Structures are given as C-alpha cells and as structure tokens.
mmCIF file of C-alpha atoms and ligand atoms in Angstrom:
data_model
loop_
_atom_site.group_PDB
_atom_site.id
_atom_site.type_symbol
_atom_site.label_atom_id
_atom_site.label_comp_id
_atom_site.label_asym_id
_atom_site.label_seq_id
_atom_site.Cartn_x
_atom_site.Cartn_y
_atom_site.Cartn_z
ATOM 1 C CA MET A 1 22.282 8.168 -7.497
ATOM 2 C CA LYS A 2 22.280 11.201 -9.695
ATOM 3 C CA PRO A 3 19.355 13.497 -8.939
ATOM 4 C CA VAL A 4 16.731 13.667 -11.664
ATOM 5 C CA GLU A 5 15.251 17.003 -12.720
ATOM 6 C CA ILE A 6 11.526 16.249 -12.901
ATOM 7 C CA ALA A 7 10.548 19.830 -13.849
ATOM 8 C CA LYS A 8 12.617 22.980 -14.189
ATOM 9 C CA GLY A 9 14.401 23.504 -10.857
ATOM 10 C CA ILE A 10 12.626 20.584 -9.175
ATOM 11 C CA PHE A 11 14.608 17.435 -8.496
ATOM 12 C CA TRP A 12 14.026 13.881 -7.364
ATOM 13 C CA VAL A 13 16.771 13.333 -4.770
ATOM 14 C CA GLY A 14 15.500 10.053 -3.343
ATOM 15 C CA VAL A 15 17.181 6.690 -2.955
ATOM 16 C CA ILE A 16 16.622 3.206 -4.328
ATOM 17 C CA ASP A 17 16.361 0.305 -1.899
ATOM 18 C CA TRP A 18 17.207 -2.538 -4.274
ATOM 19 C CA ASN A 19 17.389 -5.219 -1.613
ATOM 20 C CA ILE A 20 14.368 -4.813 0.606
ATOM 21 C CA ARG A 21 12.141 -7.882 0.394
ATOM 22 C CA ASP A 22 10.009 -7.416 3.503
ATOM 23 C CA PHE A 23 8.428 -4.082 4.276
ATOM 24 C CA HIS A 24 6.817 -4.516 7.678
ATOM 25 C CA GLY A 25 5.272 -7.793 6.558
ATOM 26 C CA TYR A 26 4.568 -6.763 2.947
ATOM 27 C CA SER A 27 6.598 -8.716 0.385
ATOM 28 C CA THR A 28 8.579 -6.307 -1.754
ATOM 29 C CA TYR A 29 9.978 -8.661 -4.390
ATOM 30 C CA ASP A 30 11.029 -5.722 -6.559
ATOM 31 C CA GLY A 31 12.525 -3.546 -3.813
ATOM 32 C CA SER A 32 11.369 0.013 -3.309
ATOM 33 C CA THR A 33 12.412 3.625 -3.432
ATOM 34 C CA TYR A 34 12.130 6.366 -0.834
ATOM 35 C CA ASN A 35 11.462 9.493 -2.830
ATOM 36 C CA ALA A 36 12.451 12.956 -1.657
ATOM 37 C CA TYR A 37 12.160 16.123 -3.710
ATOM 38 C CA LEU A 38 14.180 19.326 -3.792
ATOM 39 C CA ILE A 39 12.709 22.588 -5.074
ATOM 40 C CA MET A 40 15.257 25.245 -6.016
ATOM 41 C CA ASP A 41 13.607 28.619 -5.379
ATOM 42 C CA GLU A 42 14.398 31.685 -3.264
ATOM 43 C CA LYS A 43 13.745 29.415 -0.335
ATOM 44 C CA ILE A 44 15.258 26.048 -1.166
ATOM 45 C CA THR A 45 12.766 23.430 -0.068
ATOM 46 C CA LEU A 46 13.181 19.722 0.641
ATOM 47 C CA ILE A 47 10.053 17.586 0.648
ATOM 48 C CA ASP A 48 10.419 14.443 2.783
ATOM 49 C CA THR A 49 13.502 12.452 3.625
ATOM 50 C CA VAL A 50 14.299 8.739 3.456
ATOM 51 C CA LYS A 51 14.907 5.763 5.743
ATOM 52 C CA LYS A 52 17.526 6.390 8.395
ATOM 53 C CA GLU A 53 20.135 4.088 6.826
ATOM 54 C CA PHE A 54 19.946 6.009 3.522
ATOM 55 C CA ALA A 55 20.264 9.514 5.014
ATOM 56 C CA GLU A 56 23.882 9.983 3.892
ATOM 57 C CA GLU A 57 22.906 8.995 0.348
ATOM 58 C CA LEU A 58 20.110 11.553 0.371
ATOM 59 C CA ILE A 59 22.527 14.250 1.567
ATOM 60 C CA HIS A 60 24.990 13.229 -1.154
ATOM 61 C CA ASN A 61 22.238 13.463 -3.779
ATOM 62 C CA ILE A 62 21.289 16.947 -2.598
ATOM 63 C CA SER A 63 24.970 17.978 -2.592
ATOM 64 C CA GLN A 64 25.124 17.367 -6.343
ATOM 65 C CA ILE A 65 22.671 20.259 -6.765
ATOM 66 C CA VAL A 66 23.306 22.559 -3.824
ATOM 67 C CA ASP A 67 25.139 22.681 -0.514
ATOM 68 C CA PRO A 68 22.584 21.039 1.856
ATOM 69 C CA GLU A 69 23.250 23.780 4.414
ATOM 70 C CA LYS A 70 21.580 26.183 1.980
ATOM 71 C CA ILE A 71 18.231 24.392 2.319
ATOM 72 C CA ASP A 72 15.796 26.865 3.895
ATOM 73 C CA ILE A 73 12.681 24.774 4.438
ATOM 74 C CA ILE A 74 11.918 21.140 5.035
ATOM 75 C CA ILE A 75 8.475 19.630 4.645
ATOM 76 C CA SER A 76 7.428 16.329 6.186
ATOM 77 C CA ASN A 77 4.274 15.007 4.544
ATOM 78 C CA HIS A 78 4.196 11.898 6.744
ATOM 79 C CA THR A 79 5.958 10.699 9.885
ATOM 80 C CA GLU A 80 6.428 7.009 9.096
ATOM 81 C CA MET A 81 10.094 6.125 9.431
ATOM 82 C CA ASP A 82 10.676 5.306 5.748
ATOM 83 C CA HIS A 83 10.220 9.045 5.085
ATOM 84 C CA SER A 84 11.330 10.680 8.310
ATOM 85 C CA GLY A 85 13.959 8.244 9.624
ATOM 86 C CA GLY A 86 16.663 10.329 7.922
ATOM 87 C CA LEU A 87 15.372 13.547 9.451
ATOM 88 C CA GLU A 88 17.769 13.682 12.406
ATOM 89 C CA LYS A 89 20.828 13.447 10.183
ATOM 90 C CA VAL A 90 19.384 15.846 7.610
ATOM 91 C CA MET A 91 18.417 18.420 10.255
ATOM 92 C CA ARG A 92 21.895 18.237 11.778
ATOM 93 C CA LYS A 93 23.367 18.836 8.317
ATOM 94 C CA ILE A 94 21.105 21.655 7.148
ATOM 95 C CA GLY A 95 20.741 23.352 10.541
ATOM 96 C CA GLU A 96 18.390 22.379 13.358
ATOM 97 C CA ASP A 97 16.809 25.825 13.445
ATOM 98 C CA LYS A 98 15.420 25.506 9.894
ATOM 99 C CA PRO A 99 11.606 25.552 9.723
ATOM 100 C CA LEU A 100 10.060 22.095 9.517
ATOM 101 C CA TYR A 101 6.562 22.184 8.010
ATOM 102 C CA CYS A 102 4.188 19.328 8.764
ATOM 103 C CA SER A 103 0.548 18.780 9.657
ATOM 104 C CA LYS A 104 -0.599 19.440 13.220
ATOM 105 C CA MET A 105 -0.667 15.719 13.869
ATOM 106 C CA GLY A 106 2.718 15.460 12.166
ATOM 107 C CA HIS A 107 4.052 17.899 14.755
ATOM 108 C CA GLN A 108 2.848 15.614 17.548
ATOM 109 C CA ASN A 109 4.082 12.440 15.887
ATOM 110 C CA LEU A 110 7.508 13.780 14.908
ATOM 111 C CA SER A 111 7.954 15.178 18.430
ATOM 112 C CA ARG A 112 7.123 11.790 19.917
ATOM 113 C CA HIS A 113 9.444 9.964 17.539
ATOM 114 C CA PHE A 114 12.456 12.227 17.768
ATOM 115 C CA ARG A 115 12.131 14.096 21.104
ATOM 116 C CA GLN A 116 13.783 17.064 19.421
ATOM 117 C CA ASN A 117 12.876 20.681 19.881
ATOM 118 C CA TRP A 118 12.959 21.465 16.170
ATOM 119 C CA ASN A 119 11.481 24.594 14.620
ATOM 120 C CA TYR A 120 8.109 22.989 13.856
ATOM 121 C CA GLN A 121 5.706 24.916 11.675
ATOM 122 C CA PRO A 122 2.421 22.994 11.804
ATOM 123 C CA VAL A 123 0.065 23.785 8.927
ATOM 124 C CA GLY A 124 -3.639 23.161 8.433
ATOM 125 C CA ASP A 125 -5.691 22.087 5.470
ATOM 126 C CA GLY A 126 -5.540 24.683 2.673
ATOM 127 C CA GLU A 127 -2.712 26.748 4.199
ATOM 128 C CA GLU A 128 -0.261 28.193 1.720
ATOM 129 C CA LEU A 129 3.436 28.937 1.781
ATOM 130 C CA SER A 130 5.397 31.117 -0.627
ATOM 131 C CA ILE A 131 8.918 29.909 -1.339
ATOM 132 C CA GLY A 132 9.783 32.666 -3.824
ATOM 133 C CA GLU A 133 8.455 32.412 -7.347
ATOM 134 C CA ARG A 134 6.452 29.394 -6.360
ATOM 135 C CA ASN A 135 3.665 28.753 -3.879
ATOM 136 C CA LEU A 136 2.874 25.593 -2.017
ATOM 137 C CA SER A 137 -0.444 24.612 -0.508
ATOM 138 C CA PHE A 138 -1.039 21.854 2.015
ATOM 139 C CA LEU A 139 -3.877 19.369 1.863
ATOM 140 C CA GLU A 140 -4.721 17.328 4.934
ATOM 141 C CA THR A 141 -5.172 13.637 4.113
ATOM 142 C CA LYS A 142 -5.795 12.278 7.594
ATOM 143 C CA MET A 143 -5.656 8.462 7.789
ATOM 144 C CA LEU A 144 -4.262 8.098 4.293
ATOM 145 C CA HIS A 145 -2.716 6.247 5.775
ATOM 146 C CA TRP A 146 -1.581 7.788 9.063
ATOM 147 C CA PRO A 147 -3.316 10.505 11.092
ATOM 148 C CA ASP A 148 -0.514 12.929 10.206
ATOM 149 C CA SER A 149 -0.537 12.371 6.428
ATOM 150 C CA MET A 150 -0.785 15.365 4.140
ATOM 151 C CA PHE A 151 -0.140 16.288 0.508
ATOM 152 C CA THR A 152 1.865 19.273 -0.669
ATOM 153 C CA TYR A 153 0.747 20.910 -3.919
ATOM 154 C CA LEU A 154 3.022 23.085 -6.010
ATOM 155 C CA LYS A 155 0.606 25.531 -7.581
ATOM 156 C CA GLU A 156 2.605 26.991 -10.460
ATOM 157 C CA GLU A 157 3.799 23.634 -11.869
ATOM 158 C CA LYS A 158 0.625 21.783 -10.770
ATOM 159 C CA ILE A 159 2.638 19.054 -9.099
ATOM 160 C CA LEU A 160 1.173 17.039 -6.244
ATOM 161 C CA PHE A 161 3.618 15.562 -3.734
ATOM 162 C CA SER A 162 1.334 12.832 -2.491
ATOM 163 C CA SER A 163 3.320 11.051 0.218
ATOM 164 C CA ASP A 164 2.387 7.332 0.254
ATOM 165 C CA ALA A 165 -0.750 7.735 -1.876
ATOM 166 C CA PHE A 166 -0.331 6.568 -5.491
ATOM 167 C CA GLY A 167 2.987 4.926 -4.553
ATOM 168 C CA GLN A 168 4.365 1.546 -5.483
ATOM 169 C CA HIS A 169 7.125 -0.606 -4.017
ATOM 170 C CA PHE A 170 9.234 -0.816 -7.141
ATOM 171 C CA ALA A 171 12.988 -0.330 -7.435
ATOM 172 C CA GLY A 172 14.312 0.757 -10.802
ATOM 173 C CA LEU A 173 16.327 3.389 -12.586
ATOM 174 C CA GLU A 174 13.137 4.603 -14.232
ATOM 175 C CA ARG A 175 11.548 7.611 -12.573
ATOM 176 C CA PHE A 176 8.381 8.103 -14.618
ATOM 177 C CA ASP A 177 5.297 6.133 -15.605
ATOM 178 C CA ASP A 178 6.041 6.560 -19.332
ATOM 179 C CA GLN A 179 9.375 4.770 -18.830
ATOM 180 C CA VAL A 180 7.804 1.652 -17.351
ATOM 181 C CA GLU A 181 4.330 1.633 -18.929
ATOM 182 C CA GLN A 182 1.839 -0.985 -17.723
ATOM 183 C CA ILE A 183 4.222 -3.119 -15.648
ATOM 184 C CA ILE A 184 3.805 -0.605 -12.840
ATOM 185 C CA MET A 185 0.051 -1.015 -12.327
ATOM 186 C CA PRO A 186 0.228 -4.389 -10.522
ATOM 187 C CA HIS A 187 2.686 -2.771 -8.090
ATOM 188 C CA ALA A 188 0.336 0.183 -7.552
ATOM 189 C CA LYS A 189 -2.579 -2.206 -7.024
ATOM 190 C CA LYS A 190 -0.621 -4.276 -4.521
ATOM 191 C CA TYR A 191 0.339 -1.095 -2.666
ATOM 192 C CA PHE A 192 -3.294 -0.022 -2.520
ATOM 193 C CA ALA A 193 -4.506 -3.454 -1.363
ATOM 194 C CA ASN A 194 -1.963 -3.711 1.438
ATOM 195 C CA ILE A 195 -1.591 -0.141 2.640
ATOM 196 C CA LEU A 196 -4.735 1.773 1.738
ATOM 197 C CA LEU A 197 -7.621 -0.678 1.418
ATOM 198 C CA LEU A 198 -8.795 -0.076 4.990
ATOM 199 C CA TYR A 199 -9.207 3.600 4.142
ATOM 200 C CA ALA A 200 -11.042 3.086 0.840
ATOM 201 C CA PRO A 201 -14.058 5.264 1.861
ATOM 202 C CA LEU A 202 -11.690 8.150 2.668
ATOM 203 C CA ILE A 203 -10.034 7.825 -0.719
ATOM 204 C CA ILE A 204 -13.353 8.259 -2.484
ATOM 205 C CA LYS A 205 -14.004 11.381 -0.385
ATOM 206 C CA LEU A 206 -10.521 12.719 -1.081
ATOM 207 C CA VAL A 207 -10.813 12.287 -4.845
ATOM 208 C CA ASP A 208 -14.205 13.968 -4.651
ATOM 209 C CA LYS A 209 -12.667 16.860 -2.722
ATOM 210 C CA ILE A 210 -9.800 17.259 -5.218
ATOM 211 C CA THR A 211 -12.292 17.227 -8.083
ATOM 212 C CA LYS A 212 -14.480 19.872 -6.421
ATOM 213 C CA MET A 213 -11.418 22.031 -5.754
ATOM 214 C CA GLY A 214 -10.643 21.844 -9.482
ATOM 215 C CA LEU A 215 -7.068 20.928 -8.624
ATOM 216 C CA GLU A 216 -5.190 20.462 -11.896
ATOM 217 C CA LEU A 217 -2.567 17.731 -11.731
ATOM 218 C CA LYS A 218 0.252 17.673 -14.260
ATOM 219 C CA MET A 219 2.352 15.343 -12.186
ATOM 220 C CA ILE A 220 1.862 13.201 -9.091
ATOM 221 C CA CYS A 221 5.016 12.541 -7.105
ATOM 222 C CA PRO A 222 4.549 9.806 -4.507
ATOM 223 C CA ASP A 223 7.102 8.783 -1.899
ATOM 224 C CA HIS A 224 7.611 5.298 -3.384
ATOM 225 C CA GLY A 225 8.228 4.149 -6.922
ATOM 226 C CA ILE A 226 7.668 6.062 -10.130
ATOM 227 C CA ILE A 227 6.226 9.523 -10.734
ATOM 228 C CA TRP A 228 2.969 9.794 -12.655
ATOM 229 C CA ARG A 229 3.470 12.380 -15.427
ATOM 230 C CA LYS A 230 2.118 10.750 -18.577
ATOM 231 C CA ASP A 231 -1.287 9.979 -17.158
ATOM 232 C CA PRO A 232 -1.834 11.195 -13.581
ATOM 233 C CA GLY A 233 -5.586 10.834 -14.136
ATOM 234 C CA GLY A 234 -5.096 7.123 -14.838
ATOM 235 C CA ILE A 235 -3.830 6.315 -11.352
ATOM 236 C CA ILE A 236 -6.568 8.442 -9.764
ATOM 237 C CA ASN A 237 -9.208 6.538 -11.736
ATOM 238 C CA ALA A 238 -7.594 3.263 -10.697
ATOM 239 C CA TYR A 239 -7.758 4.379 -7.040
ATOM 240 C CA VAL A 240 -11.456 5.173 -7.367
ATOM 241 C CA ASP A 241 -12.019 1.783 -8.964
ATOM 242 C CA TRP A 242 -10.090 -0.098 -6.264
ATOM 243 C CA ALA A 243 -11.669 1.945 -3.463
ATOM 244 C CA THR A 244 -15.165 1.282 -4.805
ATOM 245 C CA GLN A 245 -14.489 -2.459 -4.598
ATOM 246 C CA THR A 246 -16.936 -3.422 -7.300
ATOM 247 C CA PRO A 247 -16.715 -7.223 -7.253
ATOM 248 C CA LYS A 248 -15.515 -8.944 -10.429
ATOM 249 C CA LYS A 249 -16.579 -12.381 -11.543
ATOM 250 C CA LYS A 250 -13.506 -13.656 -9.805
ATOM 251 C CA ALA A 251 -12.941 -16.055 -6.915
ATOM 252 C CA VAL A 252 -9.844 -16.626 -4.827
ATOM 253 C CA VAL A 253 -9.494 -20.037 -3.196
ATOM 254 C CA ILE A 254 -7.123 -19.569 -0.276
ATOM 255 C CA PHE A 255 -6.012 -22.687 1.558
ATOM 256 C CA ASP A 256 -3.386 -24.609 3.436
ATOM 257 C CA THR A 257 -3.101 -28.348 3.685
ATOM 258 C CA MET A 258 -1.317 -30.943 5.831
ATOM 259 C CA TRP A 259 -1.558 -34.183 3.817
ATOM 260 C CA HIS A 260 -3.096 -32.865 0.567
ATOM 261 C CA SER A 261 -6.749 -33.530 1.461
ATOM 262 C CA THR A 262 -7.768 -29.868 1.832
ATOM 263 C CA GLU A 263 -5.665 -29.230 -1.289
ATOM 264 C CA LYS A 264 -7.715 -31.795 -3.260
ATOM 265 C CA MET A 265 -10.863 -30.011 -2.143
ATOM 266 C CA ALA A 266 -9.406 -26.638 -3.184
ATOM 267 C CA TYR A 267 -8.573 -27.879 -6.688
ATOM 268 C CA ALA A 268 -12.036 -29.400 -7.144
ATOM 269 C CA ILE A 269 -13.641 -26.078 -6.123
ATOM 270 C CA VAL A 270 -11.344 -24.155 -8.485
ATOM 271 C CA ASP A 271 -12.205 -26.506 -11.385
ATOM 272 C CA ALA A 272 -15.915 -26.015 -10.788
ATOM 273 C CA LEU A 273 -15.556 -22.237 -10.591
ATOM 274 C CA GLY A 274 -13.673 -22.295 -13.881
ATOM 275 C CA GLN A 275 -16.492 -24.285 -15.450
ATOM 276 C CA GLU A 276 -18.858 -21.523 -14.363
ATOM 277 C CA GLY A 277 -16.739 -18.984 -16.243
ATOM 278 C CA VAL A 278 -15.215 -17.495 -13.109
ATOM 279 C CA GLU A 279 -11.665 -16.146 -13.133
ATOM 280 C CA THR A 280 -10.020 -18.047 -10.317
ATOM 281 C CA LYS A 281 -6.931 -19.623 -8.877
ATOM 282 C CA PRO A 282 -5.917 -21.592 -5.793
ATOM 283 C CA MET A 283 -3.549 -19.756 -3.456
ATOM 284 C CA HIS A 284 -1.676 -21.917 -0.983
ATOM 285 C CA THR A 285 -0.778 -19.802 2.023
ATOM 286 C CA ARG A 286 2.711 -21.277 2.254
ATOM 287 C CA THR A 287 3.335 -20.643 -1.454
ATOM 288 C CA TRP A 288 1.828 -17.185 -1.750
ATOM 289 C CA HIS A 289 2.685 -14.295 0.515
ATOM 290 C CA ARG A 290 -0.244 -12.750 2.381
ATOM 291 C CA SER A 291 0.389 -9.426 0.622
ATOM 292 C CA ASP A 292 0.009 -11.103 -2.795
ATOM 293 C CA ILE A 293 -3.139 -12.938 -1.728
ATOM 294 C CA ILE A 294 -4.810 -9.743 -0.475
ATOM 295 C CA THR A 295 -3.998 -8.098 -3.819
ATOM 296 C CA GLU A 296 -6.060 -10.816 -5.529
ATOM 297 C CA VAL A 297 -8.798 -10.437 -2.906
ATOM 298 C CA LEU A 298 -9.150 -6.714 -3.688
ATOM 299 C CA ASP A 299 -11.323 -7.073 -6.800
ATOM 300 C CA ALA A 300 -12.617 -10.631 -6.280
ATOM 301 C CA GLY A 301 -16.328 -11.236 -5.772
ATOM 302 C CA ALA A 302 -15.839 -14.499 -3.862
ATOM 303 C CA ILE A 303 -13.391 -15.566 -1.178
ATOM 304 C CA ILE A 304 -13.240 -19.259 -0.371
ATOM 305 C CA ILE A 305 -11.060 -20.307 2.535
ATOM 306 C CA GLY A 306 -9.883 -23.829 3.264
ATOM 307 C CA SER A 307 -8.079 -25.112 6.336
ATOM 308 C CA PRO A 308 -7.363 -28.452 7.880
ATOM 309 C CA THR A 309 -8.176 -28.708 11.572
ATOM 310 C CA LEU A 310 -4.993 -28.668 13.608
ATOM 311 C CA ASN A 311 -5.119 -29.122 17.394
ATOM 312 C CA ASN A 312 -8.846 -28.263 17.394
ATOM 313 C CA GLY A 313 -8.198 -25.001 15.575
ATOM 314 C CA LEU A 314 -7.238 -23.398 12.309
ATOM 315 C CA PHE A 315 -4.002 -24.066 10.512
ATOM 316 C CA PRO A 316 -1.672 -21.205 11.619
ATOM 317 C CA THR A 317 -1.122 -19.727 8.142
ATOM 318 C CA ILE A 318 -4.885 -19.478 7.655
ATOM 319 C CA SER A 319 -5.246 -17.692 11.017
ATOM 320 C CA ASP A 320 -2.470 -15.353 9.904
ATOM 321 C CA PHE A 321 -4.178 -14.559 6.621
ATOM 322 C CA LEU A 322 -7.627 -14.134 8.177
ATOM 323 C CA THR A 323 -6.187 -11.684 10.723
ATOM 324 C CA TYR A 324 -4.472 -9.740 7.955
ATOM 325 C CA MET A 325 -7.555 -9.644 5.733
ATOM 326 C CA LYS A 326 -9.853 -8.683 8.610
ATOM 327 C CA GLY A 327 -7.674 -5.662 9.406
ATOM 328 C CA LEU A 328 -7.860 -4.383 5.835
ATOM 329 C CA LYS A 329 -11.683 -4.661 5.752
ATOM 330 C CA PRO A 330 -12.350 -5.705 2.142
ATOM 331 C CA LYS A 331 -16.001 -5.355 1.141
ATOM 332 C CA ASN A 332 -18.622 -6.717 -1.248
ATOM 333 C CA LYS A 333 -17.657 -10.393 -1.133
ATOM 334 C CA VAL A 334 -19.517 -13.659 -0.991
ATOM 335 C CA ALA A 335 -17.636 -16.350 0.868
ATOM 336 C CA ALA A 336 -17.478 -19.965 1.929
ATOM 337 C CA ALA A 337 -15.259 -22.278 3.967
ATOM 338 C CA PHE A 338 -14.030 -25.808 3.508
ATOM 339 C CA GLY A 339 -11.499 -28.201 4.961
ATOM 340 C CA SER A 340 -10.485 -31.733 5.730
ATOM 341 C CA TYR A 341 -10.154 -33.008 9.290
ATOM 342 C CA GLY A 342 -9.155 -36.108 11.201
ATOM 343 C CA TRP A 343 -11.311 -36.290 14.317
ATOM 344 C CA SER A 344 -12.627 -32.972 15.649
ATOM 345 C CA GLY A 345 -13.099 -30.724 12.590
ATOM 346 C CA GLU A 346 -13.519 -27.225 14.017
ATOM 347 C CA ALA A 347 -11.796 -25.346 11.164
ATOM 348 C CA VAL A 348 -14.841 -24.687 8.958
ATOM 349 C CA LYS A 349 -16.856 -23.316 11.868
ATOM 350 C CA LEU A 350 -13.954 -21.072 12.896
ATOM 351 C CA ILE A 351 -13.479 -19.746 9.364
ATOM 352 C CA ASN A 352 -17.213 -19.062 9.063
ATOM 353 C CA LYS A 353 -17.091 -17.012 12.260
ATOM 354 C CA GLU A 354 -14.275 -14.875 10.868
ATOM 355 C CA LEU A 355 -15.984 -14.428 7.503
ATOM 356 C CA GLU A 356 -19.201 -13.346 9.202
ATOM 357 C CA GLU A 357 -17.311 -10.849 11.334
ATOM 358 C CA MET A 358 -15.868 -9.439 8.106
ATOM 359 C CA LYS A 359 -19.455 -9.008 6.885
ATOM 360 C CA PHE A 360 -18.936 -11.280 3.896
ATOM 361 C CA GLU A 361 -22.091 -12.994 2.662
ATOM 362 C CA LEU A 362 -21.790 -16.697 3.478
ATOM 363 C CA ILE A 363 -23.438 -18.521 0.644
ATOM 364 C CA ASP A 364 -22.999 -21.971 2.128
ATOM 365 C CA SER A 365 -22.670 -23.384 5.615
ATOM 366 C CA GLY A 366 -19.283 -24.775 4.609
ATOM 367 C CA LEU A 367 -17.924 -28.134 3.600
ATOM 368 C CA LYS A 368 -15.925 -30.373 5.901
ATOM 369 C CA VAL A 369 -14.618 -33.773 4.892
ATOM 370 C CA GLN A 370 -13.128 -36.380 7.180
ATOM 371 C CA TYR A 371 -9.732 -37.693 6.095
ATOM 372 C CA VAL A 372 -9.104 -37.988 2.330
ATOM 373 C CA PRO A 373 -11.974 -36.766 0.124
ATOM 374 C CA ASP A 374 -13.457 -39.594 -1.940
ATOM 375 C CA ASP A 375 -15.352 -39.156 -5.213
ATOM 376 C CA LYS A 376 -18.534 -38.259 -3.372
ATOM 377 C CA ALA A 377 -16.757 -35.614 -1.295
ATOM 378 C CA LEU A 378 -15.072 -34.204 -4.384
ATOM 379 C CA GLU A 379 -18.450 -34.010 -6.091
ATOM 380 C CA MET A 380 -19.656 -31.950 -3.099
ATOM 381 C CA CYS A 381 -16.669 -29.659 -3.636
ATOM 382 C CA THR A 382 -17.691 -29.338 -7.279
ATOM 383 C CA GLN A 383 -21.226 -28.462 -6.211
ATOM 384 C CA LEU A 384 -19.861 -25.841 -3.793
ATOM 385 C CA GLY A 385 -17.724 -24.332 -6.559
ATOM 386 C CA ARG A 386 -20.697 -24.225 -8.925
ATOM 387 C CA LYS A 387 -22.914 -22.635 -6.298
ATOM 388 C CA ILE A 388 -20.340 -19.903 -5.670
ATOM 389 C CA GLY A 389 -19.820 -19.397 -9.390
ATOM 390 C CA GLN A 390 -23.535 -19.005 -9.961
ATOM 391 C CA ALA A 391 -23.745 -16.466 -7.130
ATOM 392 C CA LEU A 392 -21.285 -14.169 -8.891
HETATM 393 FE FE1 FEO B 401 5.912 4.988 2.999
HETATM 394 FE FE2 FEO B 401 3.530 5.252 5.421
HETATM 395 O O1 FEO B 401 5.245 5.201 4.736
#
C-alpha cells in the first residue's frame, strides 16, 4: 500500500487485511485494516504496529516515507496482537534500544507477551511528550477494551489516535469517513456491539471526561477501518447512544430448530410483533452469525429466544449465543423464551434462567409446545408476540 498523508507530515502506514473473515469469533465479512500512523517531526514517531504476518508490509510502507531506522519513538496504545504482533520485527528493524511508550499496564502486558527487555517508557494519564514542533498527550482508557488501552492525542493538529475505540472492521481503499459516507456506520455499530458493549458505562464516563477536558477533535484515527475527519462528533454521539442502550421499539427473535416446529413458533411471534408495530425479524442461529445477532440486540427493547430441547438441554447454537450475549452484558431488555419439544422439554426453563441472570425483565413464563404446533399453539405464539409488542 502507498502511505496516505492524513495531515501535513502525518501518515497512515497501516495495512489492509482483505481476506480475514473471522476475528477471534467475530465475523468480518468485509475484512479489516490494522492502522498504524507515522508522524514526521524532529523525533519521528510511529503509533502502533500491525498483526505479525503484516509486519514486513508495514515496514515497506514506512520505507516509502523514511528509512525505518530513523524512527525515534514508538508508541503502543494497546497490546492486543493485531496492533503489537508486528512489534518484534519492527523493533529489530528500527533498533531495539528505541523508546517504546505505552501505559503502565501496557508495559506489563507487552513484557509478558514478548519477554523482551525493550526500552519501555510507561506513561500515565495526562502525561505529555514533545516530539519537536508537536506535543503528544496520553489518555488512559483502561478496559476500553483492555486494561492497557490508552489514547494518544496530538495537540497541535487536534488528532486523537484512539486505538480500538471508534474502529470498524472494514477493508477498503478509502481512508476517511467522507469517502464512504453512511455505509460505515453499520460496521462501527457492529464493532461496538461485539467489542465494547460490556464496557458501555466506561464509555459514557470517558466521553464525559473528554468533554470536561474541552478536548477539541479535528480527526479521530482508530486502529481499524476508516478515519473520522468529516464528522468526528458524529461517531462520538453514536457511541453515547449505543452505550446508553435506550431500548427501541424493536424485538429480535433468536432461535434454532430441529424439524421446523420451533421455527413455526418463531415466525408466528414475529408476525404478531409486526402487527403491534414493532420492528422485528427472526434470526436463525445457524443462518446468522452470533456477532450479527448481537448487533441487532444492541438497540432492541425485546429479546425472544427459542430453542428445541435436545438431550434434556438447549440446542447447542442457542447455548453458544446465550453465553456470548451474557458476556457482553446488554441492558434494558424485556425478554421471553419459547420452544418445541418431544418428551422432556427443559429448554424454556433453561433459557429463562439465563435471561434472568442477564437481568432481563421476563414478561412471560415462556411458551413450550410438544411436537408440531397446531393452530391453538400458534395462536398462543401470536398472543405471546402481542404481549411483548405491547410491553415495548
Ligand atoms: Fe484491535 Fe483490541 O485489538
């Protein structure tokens, strides 16, 4: 890739991962990028690296601007391997004695990952670093989404290098929000739902802190996807909205089925919700990836889960999704369970237990139907759908 000058003397030198489709269990249908940034000043500064297998490409990109050995400073905003995997190769190239700035927790994490005695320069919240004509300040963002995470702010140009925050898994030749317009927001939302939802309360606090600091933002440069330069405030507002989790009049009916009986129930519930004016759709867990389902869950007011009973338990894909959703701790939902069974019928009870543990408000004790639902059973599904719709 050719580097892209994002502001005078500041370059995107990252790489595009066109082919990745699974990012530790997150479906990345549109690939991703690993963004790294080079600031040409008296002290040439590299912010973040890339995945290990792309390290040579990163070095090549830097070489188109400057001999990598001339880099004076490297900053690691976050230890996760998609941003620091290339560090060993980069450090060997630029010189292993070069100062490596990171958070205090970053120091610990990088040391544990690499077992290298690099020239670590741990920095705290609010610390500043002059690199010549420009000054950087560091902002601790613990648990967004790792304990080591931090932002780096370039004061003169008002550019925030935000690590994973505000990122999107999206591979393209476009580097800026104004080049892709609205198609990027679903990617940003999916990223939030899958990576940051658990930390929603911290995001609200962070935005509050940035506002109180009066930090002006002309550009937000995340470590994945496009850079926000046209409307950096837009993505911050979207983050506040997603983090607040105000429920919409929207229901997601998530189900699996063995012989179409639980599926029939799901469709009857969806029809009834639609009749109540609720935005809804059925999501079969072997059709939809868990990371797409959780994206729909993010702003939904109702979550309805259906599972057949298999071997006295839940259908495995439903267990998988419940585990995933529970970890991300979505809030402000009403919920209900349903499912068909042959002879024991434990699934509804097991789903209810999970939904209660997630602190969702159960608005019905659940609906279980033996074998194929007949007209009467389908009418009960309709009633359940209406009841949920009226609760929203
Ligand atoms: Fe993109 Fe948390 O790594």
